GROMACS .gro file of C-alpha atoms in nm:
model
  128
    1MET     CA    1   0.000   0.002  -0.007
    2ARG     CA    2   0.105   0.364  -0.086
    3LEU     CA    3  -0.018   0.674   0.094
    4ILE     CA    4   0.023   1.016  -0.059
    5ASP     CA    5   0.153   1.280   0.162
    6THR     CA    6   0.007   1.654   0.161
    7MET     CA    7   0.350   1.757  -0.004
    8VAL     CA    8   0.219   1.586  -0.317
    9LEU     CA    9  -0.103   1.773  -0.310
   10VAL     CA   10   0.052   2.102  -0.275
   11GLY     CA   11   0.305   2.029  -0.547
   12ALA     CA   12   0.033   1.907  -0.786
   13LEU     CA   13  -0.176   2.215  -0.722
   14ASN     CA   14   0.102   2.461  -0.810
   15PRO     CA   15   0.239   2.470  -1.154
   16LYS     CA   16   0.539   2.683  -1.023
   17ASP     CA   17   0.633   2.433  -0.764
   18SER     CA   18   0.964   2.266  -0.855
   19LEU     CA   19   0.802   1.933  -0.772
   20HIS     CA   20   0.485   1.986  -0.984
   21GLN     CA   21   0.541   1.737  -1.259
   22GLU     CA   22   0.646   1.449  -1.021
   23ALA     CA   23   0.369   1.521  -0.773
   24PHE     CA   24   0.089   1.539  -1.028
   25GLY     CA   25   0.221   1.221  -1.157
   26HIS     CA   26   0.207   1.067  -0.803
   27LEU     CA   27  -0.149   1.193  -0.760
   28ASP     CA   28  -0.251   1.037  -1.086
   29THR     CA   29  -0.136   0.710  -0.956
   30VAL     CA   30  -0.419   0.705  -0.702
   31LYS     CA   31  -0.667   0.663  -0.993
   32ARG     CA   32  -0.459   0.399  -1.169
   33ASP     CA   33  -0.297   0.200  -0.890
   34LEU     CA   34  -0.529  -0.027  -0.661
   35GLU     CA   35  -0.281   0.008  -0.371
   36THR     CA   36  -0.231   0.388  -0.365
   37PHE     CA   37  -0.458   0.583  -0.132
   38LEU     CA   38  -0.496   0.938  -0.014
   39PRO     CA   39  -0.510   0.962   0.358
   40LEU     CA   40  -0.784   1.216   0.473
   41THR     CA   41  -0.537   1.363   0.699
   42SER     CA   42  -0.332   1.483   0.392
   43ALA     CA   43  -0.654   1.644   0.247
   44VAL     CA   44  -0.718   1.836   0.582
   45GLU     CA   45  -0.363   1.955   0.600
   46PHE     CA   46  -0.374   2.050   0.247
   47ASP     CA   47  -0.667   2.268   0.308
   48LEU     CA   48  -0.503   2.421   0.608
   49VAL     CA   49  -0.193   2.485   0.406
   50ILE     CA   50  -0.363   2.669   0.127
   51LYS     CA   51  -0.571   2.865   0.384
   52GLY     CA   52  -0.266   2.985   0.548
   53ARG     CA   53  -0.115   3.084   0.204
   54GLY     CA   54  -0.398   3.327   0.175
   55PHE     CA   55  -0.641   3.136  -0.042
   56THR     CA   56  -1.003   3.276  -0.027
   57ALA     CA   57  -1.283   3.069   0.079
   58LYS     CA   58  -1.372   3.045  -0.284
   59GLU     CA   59  -1.013   2.940  -0.393
   60ARG     CA   60  -1.010   2.669  -0.135
   61GLU     CA   61  -1.345   2.544  -0.230
   62ASP     CA   62  -1.219   2.519  -0.603
   63ALA     CA   63  -0.903   2.351  -0.482
   64LEU     CA   64  -1.099   2.100  -0.278
   65ASN     CA   65  -1.338   2.049  -0.576
   66TRP     CA   66  -1.037   1.978  -0.802
   67LEU     CA   67  -0.911   1.715  -0.540
   68ALA     CA   68  -1.254   1.549  -0.521
   69TYR     CA   69  -1.256   1.528  -0.883
   70THR     CA   70  -0.906   1.375  -0.911
   71ILE     CA   71  -0.939   1.134  -0.630
   72PRO     CA   72  -1.207   0.885  -0.619
   73SER     CA   73  -1.389   0.886  -0.280
   74ASP     CA   74  -1.325   0.504  -0.238
   75LYS     CA   75  -0.935   0.599  -0.251
   76VAL     CA   76  -0.940   0.806   0.054
   77VAL     CA   77  -0.852   0.638   0.373
   78CYS     CA   78  -0.896   0.752   0.746
   79ASN     CA   79  -0.711   0.699   1.057
   80SER     CA   80  -0.798   0.423   1.285
   81LEU     CA   81  -0.823   0.497   1.674
   82ALA     CA   82  -0.525   0.278   1.723
   83SER     CA   83  -0.321   0.489   1.469
   84LEU     CA   84  -0.439   0.798   1.656
   85LYS     CA   85  -0.291   0.661   1.974
   86GLU     CA   86   0.037   0.589   1.799
   87ALA     CA   87   0.026   0.947   1.643
   88ALA     CA   88   0.005   1.085   1.996
   89VAL     CA   89   0.316   0.887   2.080
   90LEU     CA   90   0.488   1.004   1.788
   91GLN     CA   91   0.405   1.382   1.886
   92GLU     CA   92   0.530   1.314   2.244
   93ARG     CA   93   0.856   1.232   2.071
   94GLY     CA   94   0.857   1.578   1.892
   95MET     CA   95   0.690   1.488   1.554
   96GLY     CA   96   0.438   1.748   1.416
   97TYR     CA   97   0.052   1.675   1.436
   98PHE     CA   98  -0.024   1.593   1.066
   99ASP     CA   99   0.329   1.428   0.999
  100SER     CA  100   0.249   1.185   1.297
  101MET     CA  101  -0.098   1.105   1.189
  102ILE     CA  102   0.031   1.017   0.820
  103ALA     CA  103   0.321   0.822   0.974
  104ALA     CA  104   0.099   0.627   1.217
  105LEU     CA  105  -0.137   0.520   0.956
  106ALA     CA  106   0.169   0.413   0.749
  107LEU     CA  107   0.290   0.207   1.022
  108GLU     CA  108  -0.038   0.040   1.108
  109ARG     CA  109  -0.092  -0.061   0.743
  110ASP     CA  110   0.261  -0.128   0.653
  111ALA     CA  111   0.238   0.133   0.396
  112VAL     CA  112   0.491   0.332   0.213
  113VAL     CA  113   0.436   0.721   0.221
  114VAL     CA  114   0.499   0.915  -0.105
  115THR     CA  115   0.689   1.202   0.036
  116LYS     CA  116   1.010   1.394   0.059
  117ASP     CA  117   0.938   1.491   0.432
  118ARG     CA  118   1.213   1.382   0.656
  119GLU     CA  119   1.013   1.362   0.974
  120ILE     CA  120   0.793   1.095   0.816
  121SER     CA  121   1.055   0.915   0.637
  122GLY     CA  122   1.248   0.884   0.968
  123VAL     CA  123   0.951   0.686   1.118
  124ALA     CA  124   0.778   0.502   0.822
  125LYS     CA  125   0.885   0.373   0.479
  126SER     CA  126   0.879   0.628   0.208
  127THR     CA  127   0.941   0.695  -0.143
  128TRP     CA  128   0.924   0.972  -0.409
   0.00000   0.00000   0.00000
């Protein structure tokens, strides 16, 4: 199983991002590969990132509509309660909230996270 990190969503949305082409390719994999999924946590963090970058409510709505169009709803996975407990442990060790949620989900499902994030890569299997 592969899980798409927030970094992929942000890169795919912004054509000026240095990772845009690769990120868009990774995002497209979700539709084509039966074993690639988007954690709901990544989508929530994506919304917070673009809000923090000054996107208006309408721009955020458009970005989330694009994401909903791009990712089939059956390819979105949620954290279990057990992974939330693991995320809390990772946070106690200094990991950020959203990174801990994605890493904990990856650990629980023995998944590989598509990311360049060093915090996640230090705890879970990762690729780019």
